[in-house]
mmCIF file of C-alpha atoms and ligand atoms in Angstrom:
data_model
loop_
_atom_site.group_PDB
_atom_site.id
_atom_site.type_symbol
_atom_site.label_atom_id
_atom_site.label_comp_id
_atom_site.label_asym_id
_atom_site.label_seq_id
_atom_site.Cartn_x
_atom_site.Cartn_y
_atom_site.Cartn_z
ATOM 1 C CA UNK A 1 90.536 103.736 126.925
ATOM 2 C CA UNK A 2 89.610 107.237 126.791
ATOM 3 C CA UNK A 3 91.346 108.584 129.764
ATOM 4 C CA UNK A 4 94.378 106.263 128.348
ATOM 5 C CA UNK A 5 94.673 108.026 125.509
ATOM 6 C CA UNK A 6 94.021 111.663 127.414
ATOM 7 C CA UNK A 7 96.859 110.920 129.667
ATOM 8 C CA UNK A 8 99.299 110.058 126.536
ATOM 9 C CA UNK A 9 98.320 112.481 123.887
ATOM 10 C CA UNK A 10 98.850 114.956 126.797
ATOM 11 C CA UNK A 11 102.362 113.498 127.808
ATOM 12 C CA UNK A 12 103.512 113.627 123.983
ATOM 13 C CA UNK A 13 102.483 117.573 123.787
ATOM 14 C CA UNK A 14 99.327 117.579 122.319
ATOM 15 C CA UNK A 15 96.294 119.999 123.997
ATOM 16 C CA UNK A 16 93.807 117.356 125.512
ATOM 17 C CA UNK A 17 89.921 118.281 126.142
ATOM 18 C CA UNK A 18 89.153 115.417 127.732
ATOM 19 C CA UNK A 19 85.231 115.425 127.628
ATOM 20 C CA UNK A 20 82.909 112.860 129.690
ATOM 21 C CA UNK A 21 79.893 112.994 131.997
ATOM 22 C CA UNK A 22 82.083 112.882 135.292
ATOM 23 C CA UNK A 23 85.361 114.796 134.191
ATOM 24 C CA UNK A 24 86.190 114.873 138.051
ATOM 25 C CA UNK A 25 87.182 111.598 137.794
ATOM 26 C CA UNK A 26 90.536 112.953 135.303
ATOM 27 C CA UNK A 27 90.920 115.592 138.383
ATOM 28 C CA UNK A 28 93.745 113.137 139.742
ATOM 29 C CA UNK A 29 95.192 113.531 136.440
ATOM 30 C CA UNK A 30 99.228 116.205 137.004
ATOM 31 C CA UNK A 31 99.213 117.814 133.573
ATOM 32 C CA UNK A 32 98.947 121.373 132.267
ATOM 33 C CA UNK A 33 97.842 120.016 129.173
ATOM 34 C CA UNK A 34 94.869 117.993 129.781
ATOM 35 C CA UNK A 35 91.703 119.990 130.466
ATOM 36 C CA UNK A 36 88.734 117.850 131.932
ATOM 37 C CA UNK A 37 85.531 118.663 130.170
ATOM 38 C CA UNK A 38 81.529 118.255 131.213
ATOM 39 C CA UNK A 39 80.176 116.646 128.026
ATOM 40 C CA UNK A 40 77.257 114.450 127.263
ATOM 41 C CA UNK A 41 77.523 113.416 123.795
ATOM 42 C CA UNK A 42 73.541 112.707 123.847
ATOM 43 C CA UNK A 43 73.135 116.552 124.612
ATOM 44 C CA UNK A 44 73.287 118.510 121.509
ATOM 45 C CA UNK A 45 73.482 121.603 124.155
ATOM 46 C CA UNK A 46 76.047 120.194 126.257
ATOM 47 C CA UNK A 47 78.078 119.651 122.947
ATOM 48 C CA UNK A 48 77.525 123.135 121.683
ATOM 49 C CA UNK A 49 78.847 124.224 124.720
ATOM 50 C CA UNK A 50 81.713 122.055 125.012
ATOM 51 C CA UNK A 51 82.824 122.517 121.769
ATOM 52 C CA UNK A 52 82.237 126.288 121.660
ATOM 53 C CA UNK A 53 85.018 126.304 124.512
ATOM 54 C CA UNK A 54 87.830 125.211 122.335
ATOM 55 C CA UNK A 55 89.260 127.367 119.905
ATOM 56 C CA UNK A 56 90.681 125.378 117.584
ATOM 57 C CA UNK A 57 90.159 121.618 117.045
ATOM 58 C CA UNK A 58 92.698 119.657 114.809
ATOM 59 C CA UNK A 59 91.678 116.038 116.113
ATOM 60 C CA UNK A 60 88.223 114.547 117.413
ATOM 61 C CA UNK A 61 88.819 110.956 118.970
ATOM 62 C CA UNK A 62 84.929 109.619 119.557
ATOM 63 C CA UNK A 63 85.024 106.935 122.216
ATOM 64 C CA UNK A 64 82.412 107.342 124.303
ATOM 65 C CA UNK A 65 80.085 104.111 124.343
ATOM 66 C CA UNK A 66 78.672 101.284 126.038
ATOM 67 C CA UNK A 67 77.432 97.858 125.353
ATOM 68 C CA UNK A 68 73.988 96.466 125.716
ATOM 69 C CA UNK A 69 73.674 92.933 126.433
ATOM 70 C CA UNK A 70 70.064 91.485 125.298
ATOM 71 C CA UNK A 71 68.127 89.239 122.924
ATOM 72 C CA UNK A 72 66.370 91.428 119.953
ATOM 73 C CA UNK A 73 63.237 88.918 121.131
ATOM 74 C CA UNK A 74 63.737 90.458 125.088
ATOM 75 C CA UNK A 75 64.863 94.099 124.355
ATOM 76 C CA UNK A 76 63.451 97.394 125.765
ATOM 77 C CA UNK A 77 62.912 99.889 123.106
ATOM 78 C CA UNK A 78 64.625 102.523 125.330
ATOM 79 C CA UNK A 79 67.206 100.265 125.975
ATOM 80 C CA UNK A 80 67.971 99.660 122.116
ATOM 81 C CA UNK A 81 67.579 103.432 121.152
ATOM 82 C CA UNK A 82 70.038 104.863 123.971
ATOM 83 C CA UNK A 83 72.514 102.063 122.222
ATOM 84 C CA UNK A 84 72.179 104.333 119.154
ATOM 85 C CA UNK A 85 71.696 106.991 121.253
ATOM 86 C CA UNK A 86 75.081 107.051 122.466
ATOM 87 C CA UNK A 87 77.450 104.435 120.140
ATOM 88 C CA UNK A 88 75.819 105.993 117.326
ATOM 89 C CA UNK A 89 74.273 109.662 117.016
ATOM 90 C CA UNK A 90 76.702 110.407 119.513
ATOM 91 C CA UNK A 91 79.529 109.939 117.310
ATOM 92 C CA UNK A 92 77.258 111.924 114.174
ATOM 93 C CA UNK A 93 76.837 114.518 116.666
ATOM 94 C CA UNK A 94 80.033 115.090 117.648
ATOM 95 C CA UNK A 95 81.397 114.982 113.827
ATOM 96 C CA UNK A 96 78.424 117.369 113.215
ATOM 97 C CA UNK A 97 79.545 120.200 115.581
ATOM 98 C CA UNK A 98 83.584 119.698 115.503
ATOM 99 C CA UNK A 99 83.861 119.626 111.135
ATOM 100 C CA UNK A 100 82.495 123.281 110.609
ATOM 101 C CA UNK A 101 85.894 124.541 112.637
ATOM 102 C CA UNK A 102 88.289 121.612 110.956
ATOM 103 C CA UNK A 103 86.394 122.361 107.397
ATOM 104 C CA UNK A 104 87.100 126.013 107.916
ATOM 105 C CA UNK A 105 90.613 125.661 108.937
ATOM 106 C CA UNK A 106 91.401 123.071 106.050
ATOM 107 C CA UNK A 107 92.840 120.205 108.340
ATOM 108 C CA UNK A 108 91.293 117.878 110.680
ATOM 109 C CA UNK A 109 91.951 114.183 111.715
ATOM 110 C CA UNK A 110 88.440 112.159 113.163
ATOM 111 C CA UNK A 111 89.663 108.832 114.963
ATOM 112 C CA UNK A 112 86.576 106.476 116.071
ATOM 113 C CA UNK A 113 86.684 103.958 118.203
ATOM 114 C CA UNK A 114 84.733 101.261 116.682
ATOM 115 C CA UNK A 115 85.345 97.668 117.699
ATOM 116 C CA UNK A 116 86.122 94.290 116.455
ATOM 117 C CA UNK A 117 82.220 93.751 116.881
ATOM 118 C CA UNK A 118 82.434 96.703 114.191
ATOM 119 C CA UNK A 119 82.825 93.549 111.792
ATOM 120 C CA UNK A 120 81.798 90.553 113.370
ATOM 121 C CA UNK A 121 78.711 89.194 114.517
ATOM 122 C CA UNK A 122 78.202 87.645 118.206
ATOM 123 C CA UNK A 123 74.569 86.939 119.698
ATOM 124 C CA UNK A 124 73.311 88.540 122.847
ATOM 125 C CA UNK A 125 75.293 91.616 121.459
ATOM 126 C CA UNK A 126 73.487 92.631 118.307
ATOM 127 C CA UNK A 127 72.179 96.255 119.311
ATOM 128 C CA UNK A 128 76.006 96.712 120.282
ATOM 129 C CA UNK A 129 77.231 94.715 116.918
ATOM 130 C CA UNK A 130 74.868 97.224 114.951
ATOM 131 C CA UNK A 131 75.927 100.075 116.412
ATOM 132 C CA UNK A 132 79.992 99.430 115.578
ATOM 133 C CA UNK A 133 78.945 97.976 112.670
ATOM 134 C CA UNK A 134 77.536 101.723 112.164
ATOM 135 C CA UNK A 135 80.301 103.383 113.540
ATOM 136 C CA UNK A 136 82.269 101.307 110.510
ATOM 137 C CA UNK A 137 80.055 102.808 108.127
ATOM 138 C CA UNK A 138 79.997 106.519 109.750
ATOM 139 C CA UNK A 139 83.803 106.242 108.970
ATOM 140 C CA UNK A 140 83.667 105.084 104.999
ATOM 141 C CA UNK A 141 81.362 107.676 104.249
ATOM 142 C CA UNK A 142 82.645 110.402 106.111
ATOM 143 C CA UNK A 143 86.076 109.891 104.126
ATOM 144 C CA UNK A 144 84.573 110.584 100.556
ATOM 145 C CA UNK A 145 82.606 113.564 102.374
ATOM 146 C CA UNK A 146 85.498 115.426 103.938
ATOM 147 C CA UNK A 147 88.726 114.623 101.912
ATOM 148 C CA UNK A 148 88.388 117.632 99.805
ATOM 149 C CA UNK A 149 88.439 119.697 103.035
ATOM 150 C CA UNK A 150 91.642 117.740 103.999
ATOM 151 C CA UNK A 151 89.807 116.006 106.968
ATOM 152 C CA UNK A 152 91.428 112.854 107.778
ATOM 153 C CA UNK A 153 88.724 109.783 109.035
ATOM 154 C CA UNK A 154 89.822 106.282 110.638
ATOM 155 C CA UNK A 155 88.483 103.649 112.651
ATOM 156 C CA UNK A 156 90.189 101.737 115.267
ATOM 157 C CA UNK A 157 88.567 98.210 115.774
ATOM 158 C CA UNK A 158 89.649 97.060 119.367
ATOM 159 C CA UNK A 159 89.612 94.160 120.107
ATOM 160 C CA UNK A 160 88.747 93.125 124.457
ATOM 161 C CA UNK A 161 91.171 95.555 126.873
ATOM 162 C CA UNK A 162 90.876 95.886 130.233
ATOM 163 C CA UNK A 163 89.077 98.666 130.642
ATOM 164 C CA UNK A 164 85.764 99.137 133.160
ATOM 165 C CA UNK A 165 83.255 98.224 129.963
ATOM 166 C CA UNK A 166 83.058 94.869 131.486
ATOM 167 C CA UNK A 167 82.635 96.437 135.497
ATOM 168 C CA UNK A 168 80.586 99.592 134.575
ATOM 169 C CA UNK A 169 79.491 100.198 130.940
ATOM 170 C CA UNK A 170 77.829 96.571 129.744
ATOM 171 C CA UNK A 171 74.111 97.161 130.009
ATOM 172 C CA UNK A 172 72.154 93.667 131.068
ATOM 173 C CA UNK A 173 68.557 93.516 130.047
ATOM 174 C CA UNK A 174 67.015 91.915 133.066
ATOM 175 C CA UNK A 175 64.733 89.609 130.832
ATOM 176 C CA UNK A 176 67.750 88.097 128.863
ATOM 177 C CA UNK A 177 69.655 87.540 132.723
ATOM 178 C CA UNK A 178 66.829 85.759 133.999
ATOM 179 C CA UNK A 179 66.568 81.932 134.422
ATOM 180 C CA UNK A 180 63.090 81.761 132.618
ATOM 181 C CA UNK A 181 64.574 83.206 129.145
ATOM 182 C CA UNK A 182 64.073 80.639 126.553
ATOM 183 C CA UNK A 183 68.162 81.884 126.201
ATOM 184 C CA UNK A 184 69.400 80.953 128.722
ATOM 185 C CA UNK A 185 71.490 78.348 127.837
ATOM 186 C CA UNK A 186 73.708 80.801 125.687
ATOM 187 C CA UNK A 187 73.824 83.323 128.011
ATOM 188 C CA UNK A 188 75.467 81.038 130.248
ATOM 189 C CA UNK A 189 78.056 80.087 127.843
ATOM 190 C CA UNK A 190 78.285 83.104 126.680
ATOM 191 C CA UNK A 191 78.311 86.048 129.067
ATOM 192 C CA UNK A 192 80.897 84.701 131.720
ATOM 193 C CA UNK A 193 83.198 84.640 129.203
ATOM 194 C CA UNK A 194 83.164 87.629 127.211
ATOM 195 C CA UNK A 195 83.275 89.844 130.549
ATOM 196 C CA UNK A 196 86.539 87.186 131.413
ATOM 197 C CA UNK A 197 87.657 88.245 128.458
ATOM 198 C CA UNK A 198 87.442 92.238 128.425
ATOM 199 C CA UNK A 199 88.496 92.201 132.323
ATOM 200 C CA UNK A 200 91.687 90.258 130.967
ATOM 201 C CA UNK A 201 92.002 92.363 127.561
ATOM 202 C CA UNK A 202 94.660 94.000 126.474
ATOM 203 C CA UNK A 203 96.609 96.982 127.978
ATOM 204 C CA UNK A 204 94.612 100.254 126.718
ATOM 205 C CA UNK A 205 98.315 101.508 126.494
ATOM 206 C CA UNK A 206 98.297 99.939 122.866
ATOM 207 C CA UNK A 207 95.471 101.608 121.467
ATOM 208 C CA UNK A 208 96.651 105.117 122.798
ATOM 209 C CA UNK A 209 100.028 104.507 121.256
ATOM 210 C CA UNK A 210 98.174 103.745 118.197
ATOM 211 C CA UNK A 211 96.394 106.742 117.644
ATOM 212 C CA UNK A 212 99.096 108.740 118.050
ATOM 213 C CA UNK A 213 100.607 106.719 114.960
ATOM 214 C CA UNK A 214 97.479 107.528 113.334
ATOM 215 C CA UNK A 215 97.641 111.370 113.915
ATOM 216 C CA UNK A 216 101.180 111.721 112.552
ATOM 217 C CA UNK A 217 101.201 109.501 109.890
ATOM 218 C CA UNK A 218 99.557 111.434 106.941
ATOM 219 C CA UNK A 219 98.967 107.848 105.359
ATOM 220 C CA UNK A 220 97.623 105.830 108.056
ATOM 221 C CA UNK A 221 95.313 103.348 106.780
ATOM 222 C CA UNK A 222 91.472 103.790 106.970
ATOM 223 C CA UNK A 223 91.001 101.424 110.032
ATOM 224 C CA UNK A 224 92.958 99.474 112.298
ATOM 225 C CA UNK A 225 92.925 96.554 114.532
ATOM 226 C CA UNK A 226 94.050 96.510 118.281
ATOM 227 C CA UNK A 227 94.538 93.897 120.678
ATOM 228 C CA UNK A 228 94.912 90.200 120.631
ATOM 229 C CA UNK A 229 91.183 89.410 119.764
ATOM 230 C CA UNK A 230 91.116 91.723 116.717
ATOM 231 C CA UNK A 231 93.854 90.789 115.579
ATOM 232 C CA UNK A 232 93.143 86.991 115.479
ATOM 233 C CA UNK A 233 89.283 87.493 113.890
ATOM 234 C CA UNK A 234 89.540 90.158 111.803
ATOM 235 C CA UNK A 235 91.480 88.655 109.130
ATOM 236 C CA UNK A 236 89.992 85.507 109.582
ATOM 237 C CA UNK A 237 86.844 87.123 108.455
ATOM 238 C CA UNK A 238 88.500 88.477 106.053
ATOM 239 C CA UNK A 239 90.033 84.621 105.041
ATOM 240 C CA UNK A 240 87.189 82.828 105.237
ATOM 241 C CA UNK A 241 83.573 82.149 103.807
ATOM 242 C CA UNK A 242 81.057 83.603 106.403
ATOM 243 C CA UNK A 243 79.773 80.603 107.124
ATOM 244 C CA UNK A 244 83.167 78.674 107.710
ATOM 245 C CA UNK A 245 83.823 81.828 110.050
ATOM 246 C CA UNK A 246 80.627 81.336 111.763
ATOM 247 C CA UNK A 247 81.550 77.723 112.204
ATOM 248 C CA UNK A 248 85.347 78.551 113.968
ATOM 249 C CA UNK A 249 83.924 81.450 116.098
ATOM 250 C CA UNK A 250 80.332 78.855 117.302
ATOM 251 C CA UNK A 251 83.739 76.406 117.958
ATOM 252 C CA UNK A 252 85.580 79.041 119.732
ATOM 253 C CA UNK A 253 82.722 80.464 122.088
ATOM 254 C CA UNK A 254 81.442 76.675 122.574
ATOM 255 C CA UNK A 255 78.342 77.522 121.152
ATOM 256 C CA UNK A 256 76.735 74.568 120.309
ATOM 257 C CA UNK A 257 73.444 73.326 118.042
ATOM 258 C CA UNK A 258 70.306 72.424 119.584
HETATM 259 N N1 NAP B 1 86.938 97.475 126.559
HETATM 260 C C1 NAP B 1 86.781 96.742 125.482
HETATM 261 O O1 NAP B 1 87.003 95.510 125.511
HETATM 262 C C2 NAP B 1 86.357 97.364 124.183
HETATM 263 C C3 NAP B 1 86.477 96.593 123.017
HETATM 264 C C4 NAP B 1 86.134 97.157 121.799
HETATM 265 C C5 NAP B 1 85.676 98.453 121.745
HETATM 266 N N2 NAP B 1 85.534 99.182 122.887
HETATM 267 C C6 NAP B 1 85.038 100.555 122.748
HETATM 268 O O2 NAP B 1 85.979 101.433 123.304
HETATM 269 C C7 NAP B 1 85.327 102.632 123.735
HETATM 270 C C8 NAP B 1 85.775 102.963 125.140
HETATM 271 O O3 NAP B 1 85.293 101.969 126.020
HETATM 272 P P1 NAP B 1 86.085 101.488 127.315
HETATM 273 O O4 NAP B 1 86.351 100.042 127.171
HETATM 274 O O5 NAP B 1 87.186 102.397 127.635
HETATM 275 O O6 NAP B 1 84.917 101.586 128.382
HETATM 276 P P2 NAP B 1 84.734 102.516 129.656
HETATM 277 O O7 NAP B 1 85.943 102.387 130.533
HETATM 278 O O8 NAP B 1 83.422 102.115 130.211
HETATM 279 O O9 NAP B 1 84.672 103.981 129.049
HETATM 280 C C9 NAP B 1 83.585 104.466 128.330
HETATM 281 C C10 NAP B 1 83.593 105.961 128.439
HETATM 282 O O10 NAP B 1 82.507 106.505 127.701
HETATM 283 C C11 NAP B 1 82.049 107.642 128.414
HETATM 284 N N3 NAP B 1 80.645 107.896 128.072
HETATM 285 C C12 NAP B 1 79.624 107.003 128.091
HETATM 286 N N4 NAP B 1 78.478 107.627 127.747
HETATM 287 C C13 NAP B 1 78.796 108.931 127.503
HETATM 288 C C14 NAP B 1 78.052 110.076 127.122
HETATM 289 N N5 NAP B 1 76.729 110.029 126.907
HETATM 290 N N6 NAP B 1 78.706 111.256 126.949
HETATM 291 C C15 NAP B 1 80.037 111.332 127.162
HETATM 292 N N7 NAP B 1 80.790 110.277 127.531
HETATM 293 C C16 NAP B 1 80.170 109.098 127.713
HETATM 294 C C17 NAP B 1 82.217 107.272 129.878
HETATM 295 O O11 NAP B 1 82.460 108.419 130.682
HETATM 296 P P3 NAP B 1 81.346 109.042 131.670
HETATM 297 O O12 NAP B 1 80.609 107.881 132.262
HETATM 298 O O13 NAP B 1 82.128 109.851 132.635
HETATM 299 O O14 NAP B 1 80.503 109.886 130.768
HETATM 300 C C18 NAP B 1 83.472 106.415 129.872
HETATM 301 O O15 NAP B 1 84.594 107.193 130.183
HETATM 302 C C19 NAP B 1 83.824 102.368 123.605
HETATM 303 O O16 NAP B 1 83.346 102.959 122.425
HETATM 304 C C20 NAP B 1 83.757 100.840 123.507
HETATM 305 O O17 NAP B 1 82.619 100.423 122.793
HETATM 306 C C21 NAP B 1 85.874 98.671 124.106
#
């Protein structure tokens, strides 16, 4: 999604730092105005220095993040603090080093990328529920702190794209996987078909396009949906009781009782 939304911002004019653990991998990328950029948003350092490249910095898009798939019964406690680590304090820490320049400057637009799971529920995925569900709330407090500075805060709530989340970001705790958990019945149901899902998502074309709505509309909305899946659930939560949601998405995901 990330390298998506490099390529296009870059293509419409816009100055792209482009900043991941492997920025080789943009390398392949023909454009003068997308700069690769070593950045490991766990690394206070390696943000300092990243940021401290740039001169000025009218838009951060955090995007960075990964999914942990576990039980809260089965889970590591490394494994559920590098969720944080990363969907979480990653995003504070990158709003933490890029507002001094946009505060200074008077102007700023902060797009997250959150997810549908930034609203809804879904077991086996409740470290990575939390953590959107965080990213959600990072967002509605950030816009009362910085709209006197005229900084500009959104989420985006995608819904599943094809992307490599499903191939090389979903994080399996080995406990949950095995045939022994007392889960795994739902992981069964489950898994196969939310990784079906993401690996036939949406084109990440749609969420770059978006963006770019969001930076040049001065009124865009506070938060978005993208793709087919937020789309159909989001205002269905919004419809519904939560327990006459629970019961349509249980229906949906063929989760059954007992
Ligand atoms: N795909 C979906 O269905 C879906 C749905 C809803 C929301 N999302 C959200 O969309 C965002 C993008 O995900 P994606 O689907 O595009 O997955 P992806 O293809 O796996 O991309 C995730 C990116 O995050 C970067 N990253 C991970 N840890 C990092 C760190 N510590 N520092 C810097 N960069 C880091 C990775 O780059 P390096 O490995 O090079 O660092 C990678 O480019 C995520 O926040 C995800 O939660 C995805």
């Amino acid at each position: 999604m990330g390298r998506a939304v490099a390529i296009y911002l870059a293509e419409q004019g816009y100055y792209v730092y482009a900043g991941s653990r492997t920025p080789q991998k943009l390398f392949d990328v023909r454009s003068e105005n997308l700069y690769p950029l070593e950045l490991d948003i766990t690394d206070p350092r390696s943000i300092e220095q990243a940021v401290s490249r740039i001169g000025t910095i009218d838009i951060l898009v955090n995007n960075a993040g990964y999914g942990l798939v576990s039980t809260v019964e089965e889970v590591e406690e490394v494994e559920m603090f590098n969720q944080f680590n990363v969907n979480v304090f990653g995003v504070m820490r990158m709003c933490k080093a890029v507002i001094p320049k946009m505060r200074k400057q008077k102007s700023g637009i902060i797009i997250n990328i959150s997810s549908f799971l930034g609203k809804i529920g879904l077991p086996l995925l409740t470290f990575y529920n939390a953590s959107k569900y965080a990213v959600e709330g990072i967002t509605d407090s950030l816009r009362y702190e910085l709209r006197d500075f005229n900084i500009r805060v959104h989420s985006i709530m995608p819904g599943f794209f094809d992307t490599n989340f499903a191939r090389d970001n979903l994080v399996a705790n080995p406990a949950t996987f095995s045939e022994a958990s007392p889960y795994a019945r739902m992981v069964s149901t489950l898994a196969p078909v939310i990784i079906e899902q993401i690996n036939n998502g949406n084109d990440t074309m749609e969420v770059a396009k978006l963006i770019l709505e969001m930076i040049e509309d001065q009124r865009a909305p506070a938060r978005q949906t993208a793709g087919d899946k937020s789309k159909k659930f989001i205002p269905m939560k919004r419809e519904l009781s939560d327990e006459d949601f629970e019961r349509r998405v249980r229906a949906y995901y063929g989760l059954k009782d007992g």
